[in-house]
Amino acid sequence: MESYNNNAHRKITIDKIAQNLGYSKTTISRAISGKGRISQDTRKKVLQYCEECGYKPNIIARGLAKSKTYNIAAVLPADPELNEIPFFQNCLLGICEMASSIGYDIIVVTMEAGNISRIRNVVENHKVDAVILLRTLVQDVAVDYLQKIGFPFTVIGNSENLDVPQIDNHHVEACRELTSLLVAKKMRRMAFIGGNLEHVVSQKRFQGFQEGLTLNQIKLNWDLIYLNCTTKAMVYTAVEKIVENNAECIICMDDKICSQVLVKLNDMRVMIPRDLKIASFYDSLFLQSYHPSITTLKFDEKELGRMACKMTLDRLNGEDVAQKLYLGYDVVLRSSTK
Amino acid sequence: MESYNNNAHRKITIDKIAQNLGYSKTTISRAISGKGRISQDTRKKVLQYCEECGYKPNIIARGLAKSKTYNIAAVLPADPELNEIPFFQNCLLGICEMASSIGYDIIVVTMEAGNISRIRNVVENHKVDAVILLRTLVQDVAVDYLQKIGFPFTVIGNSENLDVPQIDNHHVEACRELTSLLVAKKMRRMAFIGGNLEHVVSQKRFQGFQEGLTLNQIKLNWDLIYLNCTTKAMVYTAVEKIVENNAECIICMDDKICSQVLVKLNDMRVMIPRDLKIASFYDSLFLQSYHPSITTLKFDEKELGRMACKMTLDRLNGEDVAQKLYLGYDVVLRSSTK
DNA sequence: TTGAAAGCGCTAACAT
DNA sequence: ATGTTAGCGCTTTCAA
């Protein structure tokens, strides 16, 4: 870094420019920020000079003066299991894209279950202006913490607490619609396999499923419902029971569960869609290219990230933004429910 | 943020502490940093007081004074296709873990193919002290840029240029070994399907495959080699040709290609391992739980991230570190090559 | 061992 | 329209 700091093109400061141009720091600052009274003439001159000598403002210094960091923390679960889902990654891409288009950067913070120390670090060290939580739990210590200290944040997900600025795909509606569509295809004995109920999204998807049945006056058959299946073994057992109980269709809460279900059904020589229909509440490349291809719900994760970031920044800038926002979805009917 | 800044617990500065304790700023600073001559007594006193009032130094201010940011940029490809692989995510987790254990934070930077503008931004805006590139291309503009301006960076991957600090799994060796093992199982007509040759890793894996054959005096059969298969269609075509040409075994360069191969073989009613053996040079949950389970190479991505981060920080601190580091691997033989 | 003072690069009242 | 000055919170010579 020595070599870098000594590098010619980098030591240009607002001071130097002021000297070289015979103005004061203030004038240069104003020319750059565009704020304050300044003649168009000098402004042009200054900006051109900045351009020529490749001046780049030191964001750190600016941050110190304005108590801003121009950084936002994106909090991902450190849980490696969960990271097999591309959701967080895609969402992060969206967040980064939006942030960088507004001059912000994203600091990633990983969070071990229930441990907010990493979040505290970036917050207390003044490394970020706001926080985005990429997952919401039913009982969420991160939400509690940020709320308590009054730090600006947004959650991707759903919170009962309407004081929490939040954005999410409309899981309930989406799952209700897909369920309804399957009922319309004359399926009656509908099974459901769901994941970790601590995640708000699990709750919402199951709720959507239930509403879809209710809407069509179909009674929930608890012999076909397996929630909180957090391990492969649990999913396998669920599949066995479900097949035993003569389900016509299995709805999987997400693509990971679905891929496990498919493996198990393959083992059991159950043919899809002949013997059993399958649908998933979450899409992935694998489910698309599986044979037969699997009916799913499609969400735009990247857009979710973009919007979450935008909401956060807008609120930071004092614009008033909806506290709760839902994004759309697509139902994709494929061969597995033919 | 108004509310947050006004928040009582946050306005404690080194100045205030100095006042309250009747010392000067300098003394407090020294007590905290541990540098400079200071009596153990006052040091204890100061530290205790800091503890009590929950003082947290302002890293931004410190950064301004020391021209450091305590941030490192992690550059991921923005390519959404690529992000279906958990590699980058896991690697990022490792990087974050290490960084945070040393008081650094990670700024994620996404990079569209060939476009270094986002990297330039964080570098020129002084937002980071160093850069880690999570993927290396054969012709890599990011590497060229960072090298040219003399900015500290590390690549995860392999560069011909030995001036580039680099760390990688030992792909060549790993692929050579797996290939050799398969030859030892009497496979002779070995097919290979590889991805984008612009990625260094693709080159290395193919090289390992070749060396594995050479080592066993087996001649490469170009009718069975399909490189640069960047689309699903290309993979499918490759599989058709390979089956036509009576291969005994297909080696897939990574798990994504492998999953496409499996789908295609399933369509073609080719049974594994009866009709054809399959192996992949990259593991994933899906390949583990596929039926039959797939023989693969296993790399510790998180560890790769950790080490990359450590190398970067060590070098930043002036310690001298190996310029080139290789990490191990595991060969996992499963049913697909039985 | 401790303190005073200058400075990191920028912003923002408050003059002029 | 431009300049002066005083910070932002911390580090670091240089003196005492």
XYZ file of C-alpha atoms (C1' of nucleotides) in Angstrom:
708
model
C 0.000 0.000 0.000
C 2.980 2.207 0.401
C 3.506 2.062 -3.287
C -0.127 2.791 -3.808
C -0.308 5.796 -1.573
C 2.737 7.273 -3.167
C 1.118 6.822 -6.482
C 0.960 10.150 -8.248
C -2.640 10.204 -9.363
C -3.962 9.613 -5.914
C -2.784 12.394 -3.739
C -4.972 15.054 -5.256
C -7.128 16.657 -2.613
C -9.589 19.456 -2.616
C -6.871 21.549 -1.015
C -4.409 21.075 -3.821
C -7.004 21.911 -6.395
C -7.833 25.072 -4.493
C -4.188 26.088 -4.470
C -3.579 25.278 -8.089
C -6.659 27.111 -9.203
C -6.277 30.007 -6.801
C -9.617 29.421 -5.110
C -10.498 28.411 -1.588
C -11.371 24.902 -0.493
C -14.945 25.949 -0.029
C -15.355 27.006 -3.581
C -14.025 23.734 -4.834
C -16.276 21.842 -2.479
C -19.258 23.810 -3.657
C -18.393 23.285 -7.282
C -18.268 19.572 -6.731
C -21.334 19.220 -4.580
C -23.329 21.685 -6.634
C -24.713 23.164 -3.446
C -24.383 26.746 -2.327
C -24.084 29.857 -4.414
C -21.386 29.651 -7.004
C -21.039 31.075 -10.494
C -21.543 28.704 -13.356
C -18.266 29.913 -14.708
C -15.995 28.909 -11.872
C -18.024 25.776 -11.415
C -17.269 24.702 -14.959
C -13.643 25.592 -14.588
C -13.254 23.644 -11.383
C -15.099 20.593 -12.638
C -13.040 20.499 -15.759
C -9.860 20.710 -13.768
C -11.042 17.895 -11.519
C -11.721 15.837 -14.574
C -8.303 16.515 -16.032
C -6.317 15.573 -13.006
C -8.555 12.626 -12.232
C -9.645 13.920 -8.874
C -11.752 11.607 -6.749
C -13.192 12.879 -3.483
C -12.254 10.966 -0.377
C -15.539 9.482 0.707
C -14.158 8.690 4.125
C -13.383 12.299 4.827
C -16.718 13.382 3.470
C -18.332 10.771 5.633
C -16.577 12.021 8.711
C -17.753 15.537 8.053
C -21.328 14.548 7.306
C -21.550 11.595 9.679
C -22.357 9.293 6.835
C -20.572 6.234 5.589
C -22.285 5.659 2.273
C -22.374 2.006 3.233
C -25.280 -0.282 3.960
C -25.024 -3.593 5.737
C -26.645 -6.623 4.144
C -27.149 -9.336 6.720
C -27.095 -12.933 5.501
C -27.552 -16.043 7.597
C -24.190 -17.757 8.062
C -25.970 -21.092 8.012
C -24.238 -22.918 5.178
C -27.235 -25.170 4.576
C -29.306 -22.188 3.749
C -26.759 -20.869 1.429
C -27.293 -23.724 -0.919
C -30.301 -21.753 -2.009
C -29.406 -19.095 -4.540
C -31.952 -16.757 -2.999
C -29.606 -14.787 -0.816
C -27.014 -14.529 -3.487
C -29.410 -13.234 -6.093
C -30.994 -10.889 -3.655
C -27.575 -9.569 -2.747
C -26.800 -8.976 -6.388
C -29.912 -6.822 -6.650
C -29.028 -4.899 -3.540
C -25.511 -4.238 -4.782
C -26.732 -3.140 -8.151
C -29.095 -0.574 -6.725
C -26.685 0.602 -4.071
C -23.891 1.186 -6.477
C -26.164 3.098 -8.808
C -26.779 5.580 -5.992
C -23.230 5.832 -4.788
C -23.538 3.445 -1.889
C -21.645 0.274 -1.137
C -22.722 -2.910 0.561
C -20.995 -4.415 3.536
C -21.936 -8.052 3.987
C -22.488 -9.217 7.481
C -23.012 -12.853 8.228
C -25.062 -13.792 11.192
C -24.872 -17.000 13.160
C -28.221 -18.043 14.534
C -29.337 -15.696 17.258
C -26.004 -13.902 17.485
C -26.108 -10.242 16.612
C -22.512 -9.429 17.469
C -21.451 -8.884 13.877
C -24.341 -6.537 13.310
C -23.504 -4.657 16.469
C -19.964 -4.284 15.275
C -20.754 -2.551 12.036
C -23.405 -0.422 13.662
C -21.387 0.644 16.662
C -18.259 1.161 14.628
C -20.164 3.540 12.393
C -19.399 1.508 9.347
C -22.887 1.671 7.873
C -25.806 4.063 7.586
C -28.478 1.403 7.575
C -29.051 -2.318 7.686
C -30.978 -4.689 5.453
C -31.895 -8.068 6.902
C -32.249 -10.634 4.128
C -34.178 -13.085 6.249
C -36.751 -12.604 8.928
C -37.383 -14.999 11.749
C -40.554 -15.283 13.712
C -38.585 -14.290 16.801
C -35.858 -12.083 15.452
C -33.181 -10.735 17.781
C -31.685 -8.615 15.029
C -34.977 -6.852 14.471
C -35.375 -6.338 18.199
C -31.894 -4.921 18.538
C -32.109 -2.493 15.648
C -35.505 -1.350 16.723
C -34.402 -0.789 20.276
C -31.473 1.405 19.370
C -33.458 3.153 16.680
C -31.080 2.359 13.860
C -32.492 2.586 10.320
C -33.173 -0.818 8.822
C -35.341 -2.748 6.406
C -36.252 -6.394 6.442
C -36.745 -8.602 3.454
C -39.548 -10.743 4.685
C -42.595 -10.230 6.723
C -42.957 -8.912 10.200
C -46.062 -8.763 12.326
C -44.690 -5.562 13.692
C -45.842 -2.944 11.238
C -43.330 -0.445 12.573
C -40.685 -2.489 10.807
C -40.102 -1.320 7.260
C -40.477 -4.456 5.217
C -40.596 -5.788 1.723
C -41.383 -9.248 0.510
C -42.772 -11.347 -2.243
C -46.430 -11.912 -1.699
C -45.981 -15.468 -0.507
C -49.417 -15.939 0.953
C -51.160 -14.828 -2.185
C -48.811 -16.729 -4.460
C -49.136 -19.993 -2.577
C -52.891 -19.569 -2.331
C -53.136 -19.137 -6.061
C -50.973 -22.102 -6.934
C -52.891 -24.277 -4.498
C -56.178 -23.136 -5.990
C -54.979 -23.902 -9.470
C -54.065 -27.417 -8.446
C -57.459 -27.914 -6.857
C -58.988 -26.751 -10.105
C -57.085 -29.581 -11.750
C -59.174 -31.921 -9.621
C -56.539 -32.697 -7.044
C -58.034 -33.324 -3.664
C -55.667 -35.312 -1.466
C -53.010 -32.613 -1.239
C -49.886 -33.191 0.811
C -47.566 -30.486 2.080
C -43.951 -30.681 3.201
C -42.550 -27.604 4.829
C -39.259 -26.474 6.333
C -38.124 -24.576 9.376
C -41.083 -22.888 11.019
C -38.875 -20.325 12.691
C -38.610 -18.650 9.320
C -41.422 -16.278 8.609
C -41.469 -17.373 5.013
C -42.309 -20.932 6.059
C -45.275 -19.682 8.005
C -46.495 -17.575 5.139
C -46.254 -20.312 2.575
C -48.153 -22.742 4.701
C -50.749 -20.085 5.366
C -51.144 -19.582 1.625
C -51.578 -23.295 1.125
C -54.264 -23.432 3.807
C -56.099 -20.459 2.369
C -56.009 -22.073 -1.054
C -57.753 -25.115 0.321
C -60.267 -23.182 2.391
C -61.124 -21.055 -0.589
C -62.166 -24.203 -2.366
C -63.918 -25.766 0.606
C -61.366 -28.499 0.943
C -60.533 -29.667 4.423
C -56.938 -29.868 5.490
C -55.897 -33.479 5.898
C -53.326 -33.519 8.686
C -52.104 -36.996 7.718
C -50.651 -35.372 4.645
C -49.044 -32.350 6.292
C -45.415 -32.435 7.398
C -44.042 -29.174 8.707
C -40.666 -28.273 10.139
C -38.826 -30.896 8.118
C -35.347 -29.555 8.629
C -33.371 -32.620 7.636
C -33.241 -34.848 4.614
C -34.255 -37.804 6.779
C -37.382 -36.009 7.899
C -38.311 -35.242 4.343
C -37.797 -38.864 3.318
C -39.988 -40.099 6.144
C -42.636 -37.574 5.240
C -42.614 -38.779 1.649
C -43.045 -42.394 2.724
C -46.019 -41.541 4.905
C -47.530 -39.370 2.254
C -47.298 -42.088 -0.371
C -48.728 -44.598 2.081
C -51.623 -42.265 2.690
C -52.408 -42.055 -1.014
C -51.847 -38.415 -1.686
C -52.538 -37.201 -5.187
C -50.142 -34.341 -5.029
C -47.246 -33.119 -2.903
C -46.539 -29.447 -2.505
C -43.016 -28.717 -1.389
C -42.295 -25.528 0.441
C -39.126 -24.849 -1.483
C -36.788 -26.199 -4.097
C -34.452 -27.849 -1.667
C -37.196 -29.890 -0.075
C -38.530 -30.598 -3.514
C -35.240 -31.966 -4.760
C -35.102 -34.277 -1.769
C -38.651 -35.383 -2.405
C -37.770 -36.167 -6.003
C -34.808 -38.273 -5.008
C -36.952 -40.224 -2.586
C -39.788 -40.745 -5.034
C -37.310 -41.940 -7.587
C -36.032 -44.485 -5.069
C -39.572 -45.604 -4.415
C -40.228 -45.917 -8.152
C -43.109 -43.512 -7.950
C -43.691 -41.955 -11.368
C -44.420 -38.275 -11.800
C -46.947 -37.117 -12.783
C -48.544 -40.504 -13.430
C -48.658 -41.775 -9.848
C -48.270 -38.484 -8.077
C -48.183 -34.783 -8.962
C -45.527 -32.489 -7.584
C -45.278 -28.748 -7.176
C -42.876 -26.481 -5.374
C -43.404 -23.073 -3.850
C -39.973 -22.053 -5.011
C -38.286 -22.306 -8.367
C -34.725 -23.215 -9.231
C -32.764 -24.188 -12.261
C -32.754 -27.770 -11.157
C -36.533 -27.998 -10.948
C -36.867 -26.428 -14.362
C -34.598 -28.915 -16.003
C -35.696 -31.949 -14.054
C -37.511 -34.602 -15.948
C -40.431 -34.039 -15.809
C -40.124 -30.320 -15.187
C -41.675 -29.164 -11.946
C -44.553 -26.740 -11.421
C -43.408 -23.858 -9.255
C -43.789 -20.283 -8.148
C -41.289 -17.872 -9.573
C -40.118 -14.810 -7.690
C -37.790 -12.113 -8.876
C -35.164 -12.167 -6.173
C -32.892 -9.656 -7.736
C -35.716 -7.165 -8.006
C -36.549 -7.834 -4.385
C -32.999 -6.886 -3.500
C -33.095 -3.777 -5.630
C -36.329 -2.560 -4.103
C -35.231 -3.321 -0.564
C -32.149 -1.242 -1.131
C -34.082 1.571 -2.716
C -36.591 1.670 0.123
C -33.785 1.823 2.617
C -31.974 4.649 0.894
C -35.108 6.625 0.221
C -36.050 6.450 3.847
C -32.549 7.460 4.799
C -32.968 10.530 2.649
C -36.111 11.455 4.461
C -38.490 10.616 1.649
C -41.486 8.814 2.946
C -41.772 5.315 1.713
C -44.343 2.607 2.222
C -43.652 0.688 5.418
C -44.733 -2.530 3.815
C -44.334 -3.521 0.224
C -45.253 -6.655 -1.650
C -43.745 -7.824 -4.890
C -45.424 -10.015 -7.471
C -44.844 -13.598 -8.529
C -45.455 -15.955 -11.406
C -47.159 -19.295 -11.289
C -45.356 -21.623 -13.645
C -47.308 -24.749 -14.497
C -45.064 -27.484 -15.804
C -45.294 -31.207 -16.570
C -45.159 -32.422 -12.983
C -48.792 -31.486 -12.449
C -50.093 -32.396 -15.883
C -31.055 8.395 11.668
C -31.704 11.603 13.487
C -33.131 9.614 16.300
C -30.185 7.321 16.198
C -27.553 10.005 16.286
C -29.228 11.680 19.193
C -29.203 8.420 20.964
C -27.480 8.798 24.292
C -25.079 5.903 24.199
C -23.567 6.915 20.932
C -22.146 10.341 21.345
C -19.226 9.324 23.487
C -16.001 10.393 21.896
C -12.427 10.243 22.930
C -12.711 13.924 23.746
C -15.522 13.466 26.206
C -13.708 10.700 27.954
C -10.644 12.900 28.225
C -12.700 15.650 29.796
C -14.544 13.408 32.194
C -11.368 11.717 33.308
C -9.252 14.834 33.375
C -6.772 13.544 30.836
C -5.914 14.683 27.367
C -7.184 13.126 24.165
C -3.733 11.769 23.512
C -3.643 9.774 26.684
C -6.996 8.223 25.990
C -5.939 7.380 22.490
C -2.799 5.758 23.753
C -4.635 3.802 26.386
C -6.943 2.416 23.769
C -4.375 1.665 21.110
C -1.872 0.347 23.612
C 0.866 2.149 21.743
C 3.152 4.786 23.145
C 4.407 5.165 26.650
C 1.666 5.207 29.217
C 1.436 3.986 32.798
C -0.383 0.754 33.370
C -2.376 2.538 35.986
C -3.980 5.189 33.893
C -4.340 2.697 31.090
C -6.444 0.433 33.309
C -8.474 3.348 34.527
C -9.205 4.599 31.051
C -10.066 1.199 29.656
C -12.412 0.517 32.499
C -14.163 3.796 31.987
C -14.493 3.074 28.277
C -16.041 -0.241 29.136
C -18.485 1.308 31.559
C -19.816 3.950 29.258
C -19.815 1.608 26.275
C -17.408 3.648 24.258
C -16.824 2.520 20.698
C -14.155 4.239 18.640
C -15.263 5.799 15.411
C -13.537 3.679 12.824
C -14.181 6.228 10.137
C -12.281 8.904 12.024
C -9.508 6.511 12.788
C -9.430 5.564 9.173
C -9.146 9.152 8.096
C -6.222 9.692 10.418
C -4.421 6.509 9.422
C -5.529 6.390 5.797
C -7.110 3.039 6.345
C -10.667 1.909 5.876
C -10.635 -1.467 7.572
C -12.631 -2.703 4.613
C -11.756 -5.193 1.937
C -13.571 -5.572 -1.344
C -14.709 -9.028 -2.393
C -15.397 -9.089 -6.108
C -18.014 -11.539 -7.358
C -19.103 -12.039 -10.928
C -22.528 -10.466 -11.456
C -23.338 -13.216 -13.909
C -26.502 -14.735 -12.460
C -25.862 -18.083 -14.140
C -22.678 -18.455 -12.241
C -24.306 -17.597 -9.030
C -26.332 -20.752 -9.137
C -23.175 -22.369 -7.885
C -22.795 -22.067 -4.131
C -19.058 -21.615 -4.534
C -18.981 -17.844 -4.373
C -21.405 -17.715 -1.542
C -19.501 -20.178 0.585
C -16.241 -18.575 -0.222
C -17.683 -15.214 0.761
C -18.804 -16.646 4.074
C -15.252 -17.724 4.774
C -13.874 -14.348 3.811
C -16.346 -12.558 6.056
C -15.635 -14.837 8.945
C -11.914 -14.227 8.816
C -12.251 -10.528 8.148
C -14.548 -9.935 11.041
C -12.281 -11.865 13.365
C -9.540 -9.351 12.591
C -11.669 -6.242 12.759
C -12.196 -5.837 9.044
C -15.385 -5.728 7.045
C -16.158 -6.923 3.556
C -17.617 -4.763 0.848
C -19.106 -6.836 -1.932
C -18.537 -5.629 -5.405
C -20.257 -7.262 -8.310
C -18.570 -7.209 -11.641
C -20.230 -7.467 -15.010
C -18.077 -9.251 -17.541
C -15.074 -7.163 -18.457
C -16.311 -4.068 -16.683
C -14.158 -2.871 -13.819
C -16.051 0.322 -13.058
C -17.417 -0.933 -9.750
C -13.974 -1.976 -8.644
C -12.577 1.385 -9.660
C -15.253 3.073 -7.622
C -14.413 1.448 -4.342
C -10.703 1.784 -4.966
C -10.735 5.394 -6.064
C -13.224 6.396 -3.407
C -10.913 5.002 -0.761
C -13.542 2.636 0.484
C -11.265 -0.374 0.790
C -7.697 -1.226 1.705
C -7.410 -4.213 -0.573
C -9.324 -6.312 -3.066
C -9.983 -10.030 -3.316
C -11.059 -11.363 -6.695
C -13.141 -14.502 -6.268
C -12.735 -15.626 -9.832
C -9.842 -15.392 -12.228
C -10.168 -15.237 -15.946
C -7.517 -16.193 -18.416
C -7.528 -12.603 -19.625
C -8.486 -10.629 -16.581
C -8.999 -6.871 -16.821
C -9.468 -6.577 -13.079
C -6.079 -8.141 -12.438
C -4.505 -5.874 -15.030
C -6.086 -2.795 -13.530
C -5.133 -3.503 -9.939
C -1.650 -4.435 -10.931
C -1.199 -1.312 -12.987
C -2.186 1.057 -10.210
C -0.316 -0.993 -7.632
C -3.288 -1.585 -5.376
C -3.036 -4.510 -2.949
C -5.064 -7.503 -4.055
C -5.316 -11.261 -3.980
C -6.946 -13.598 -6.439
C -8.741 -16.778 -5.666
C -7.723 -18.844 -8.605
C -4.644 -19.272 -10.614
C -2.655 -16.755 -12.525
C 0.259 -17.363 -14.833
C 1.633 -14.109 -13.556
C 3.494 -15.059 -10.422
C 3.578 -11.452 -9.265
C -0.107 -11.848 -8.496
C -0.719 -13.076 -4.954
C -2.946 -16.056 -5.432
C -4.593 -18.915 -3.634
C -6.509 -21.813 -5.022
C -7.523 -25.385 -4.569
C -5.078 -27.638 -6.254
C -7.318 -28.341 -9.205
C -4.717 -29.864 -11.466
C -3.559 -32.322 -8.878
C -7.072 -33.154 -7.731
C -8.381 -33.776 -11.210
C -5.318 -35.797 -12.097
C -5.844 -38.014 -9.102
C -9.516 -38.612 -9.703
C -8.845 -39.381 -13.352
C -6.119 -41.813 -12.366
C -8.390 -43.538 -9.913
C -10.995 -44.042 -12.596
C -8.417 -45.452 -14.952
C -7.426 -47.831 -12.192
C -11.020 -48.995 -12.210
C -10.417 -50.144 -15.772
C -12.166 -47.284 -17.482
C -10.569 -46.486 -20.793
C -12.980 -44.619 -23.033
C -13.158 -41.509 -20.891
C -15.274 -38.568 -21.993
C -14.930 -35.026 -20.702
C -17.418 -32.160 -20.734
C -16.089 -28.787 -19.727
C -17.401 -25.250 -19.344
C -16.242 -21.783 -20.180
C -12.583 -21.831 -21.124
C -12.165 -18.181 -20.256
C -12.171 -19.262 -16.634
C -8.801 -20.318 -15.379
C -10.403 -23.070 -13.364
C -11.742 -24.686 -16.533
C -8.264 -24.771 -17.995
C -6.798 -26.265 -14.857
C -9.364 -28.985 -14.540
C -8.959 -30.053 -18.101
C -5.213 -30.013 -17.645
C -5.574 -32.303 -14.630
C -7.725 -34.665 -16.633
C -5.145 -34.799 -19.413
C -2.312 -35.402 -16.989
C -4.299 -38.180 -15.369
C -4.567 -39.934 -18.715
C -0.968 -39.328 -19.725
C 0.216 -40.649 -16.409
C -1.453 -43.929 -17.273
C -0.386 -43.986 -20.899
C -3.881 -43.483 -22.157
C -4.320 -41.394 -25.271
C -6.803 -38.570 -25.266
C -9.728 -39.435 -27.523
C -10.901 -36.121 -28.972
C -14.222 -37.625 -30.055
C -15.081 -37.783 -26.398
C -13.936 -34.312 -25.388
C -16.345 -31.386 -25.339
C -14.968 -28.146 -23.988
C -16.489 -24.706 -23.653
C -20.025 -26.041 -23.273
C -21.587 -22.880 -21.941
C -25.229 -23.717 -22.569
C -27.506 -26.545 -21.631
C -28.060 -27.303 -25.303
C -24.346 -27.727 -25.848
C -24.109 -30.107 -22.953
C -27.033 -32.154 -24.259
C -25.472 -32.416 -27.679
C -22.175 -33.417 -26.129
C -23.891 -36.165 -24.176
C -25.570 -37.520 -27.302
C -22.286 -37.662 -29.174
C -20.505 -39.188 -26.250
C -23.069 -41.946 -25.872
C -22.968 -42.578 -29.610
C -19.213 -42.906 -29.374
C -19.485 -45.545 -26.663
C -17.772 -43.835 -23.796
C -17.433 -45.818 -20.605
C -17.327 -42.817 -18.363
C -18.134 -39.116 -18.478
C -16.237 -36.659 -16.366
C -18.066 -33.405 -15.874
C -16.110 -30.302 -15.115
C -18.500 -29.134 -12.447
C -21.756 -29.892 -10.700
C -23.858 -27.741 -12.950
C -22.708 -29.488 -16.086
C -23.086 -32.762 -14.275
C -26.685 -32.109 -13.331
C -27.449 -31.317 -16.959
C -25.713 -34.476 -18.045
C -27.792 -36.477 -15.601
C -31.027 -35.011 -16.866
C -30.056 -35.835 -20.429
C -28.956 -39.371 -19.633
C -32.177 -39.930 -17.799
C -34.052 -38.825 -20.913
C -32.007 -41.191 -22.986
C -32.711 -44.018 -20.548
C -29.028 -44.577 -19.986
C -28.519 -46.244 -16.619
C -25.775 -45.204 -14.240
C -23.438 -46.859 -13.440
C -24.578 -49.910 -15.428
C -24.371 -48.389 -18.922
C -22.111 -45.480 -18.126
C -20.070 -44.198 -15.195
C -20.218 -40.571 -14.155
C -17.939 -38.363 -12.128
C -17.804 -34.642 -11.486
C -14.868 -32.424 -10.671
C -17.049 -30.463 -8.295
C -19.321 -31.559 -5.492
C -22.734 -30.264 -4.502
C -25.576 -31.333 -2.314
C -27.523 -32.364 -5.337
C -24.851 -34.738 -6.591
C -24.520 -36.271 -3.165
C -28.161 -37.050 -2.869
C -28.769 -38.011 -6.469
C -29.597 -41.591 -7.132
C -27.065 -43.068 -7.627
C -24.781 -40.704 -5.747
C -22.082 -39.170 -7.876
C -18.325 -39.495 -7.518
C -16.779 -36.069 -7.107
C -13.973 -33.910 -5.851
C -14.643 -32.044 -2.667
C -13.090 -28.671 -1.925
C -13.390 -26.612 1.204
C -14.639 -23.341 -0.187
C -15.119 -21.635 3.100
C -11.561 -22.378 4.088
C -10.435 -21.037 0.751
C -12.201 -17.793 1.555
C -10.733 -17.643 5.027
C -7.208 -18.171 3.794
C -7.566 -15.714 0.956
C -8.662 -13.090 3.432
C -5.888 -13.909 5.835
C -3.243 -13.726 3.117
C -4.565 -10.369 2.050
C -4.551 -8.897 5.520
C -1.175 -10.332 6.429
C 0.352 -8.826 3.362
C -1.339 -5.532 4.157
C 0.333 -5.618 7.519
C 3.707 -6.034 5.943
C 4.194 -9.658 6.910
C 5.574 -11.626 4.071
C 3.269 -14.264 2.817
C 3.554 -16.897 0.135
C 2.680 -15.453 -3.250
C 1.025 -18.665 -4.291
C -0.823 -21.072 -2.075
C -2.608 -24.314 -2.791
C -5.310 -25.892 -0.687
C -6.152 -29.572 -0.535
C -9.092 -31.587 -1.746
C -10.862 -34.864 -1.186
C -11.699 -37.467 -3.740
C -15.090 -38.891 -2.939
C -15.862 -42.134 -4.696
C -19.568 -42.849 -4.813
C -21.933 -45.245 -6.568
C -21.863 -43.564 -9.967
C -18.465 -45.100 -10.706
C -18.972 -48.464 -9.051
C 4.417 9.484 31.646
C 1.495 13.008 29.801
C -0.121 17.045 26.913
C -0.473 20.496 23.038
C -1.028 20.980 18.486
C -1.201 19.795 13.841
C -3.317 17.174 10.461
C -6.184 13.314 7.780
C -9.807 15.551 3.562
C -14.016 17.265 3.539
C -18.357 20.116 4.856
C -20.977 23.988 6.547
C -21.981 28.103 9.159
C -20.768 32.547 9.088
C -18.651 36.354 7.248
C -17.308 39.398 3.343
C -20.062 34.799 -5.496
C -16.194 33.618 -2.731
C -13.343 33.113 1.507
C -12.565 32.211 6.647
C -13.033 29.339 10.168
C -14.323 25.761 12.838
C -15.291 21.356 13.200
C -16.114 15.678 12.215
C -13.084 11.974 15.870
C -8.966 10.093 15.829
C -3.658 9.595 15.426
C 0.862 11.218 15.840
C 4.841 14.019 16.033
C 7.055 16.995 19.180
C 7.563 19.164 23.719
C 7.297 19.224 28.521
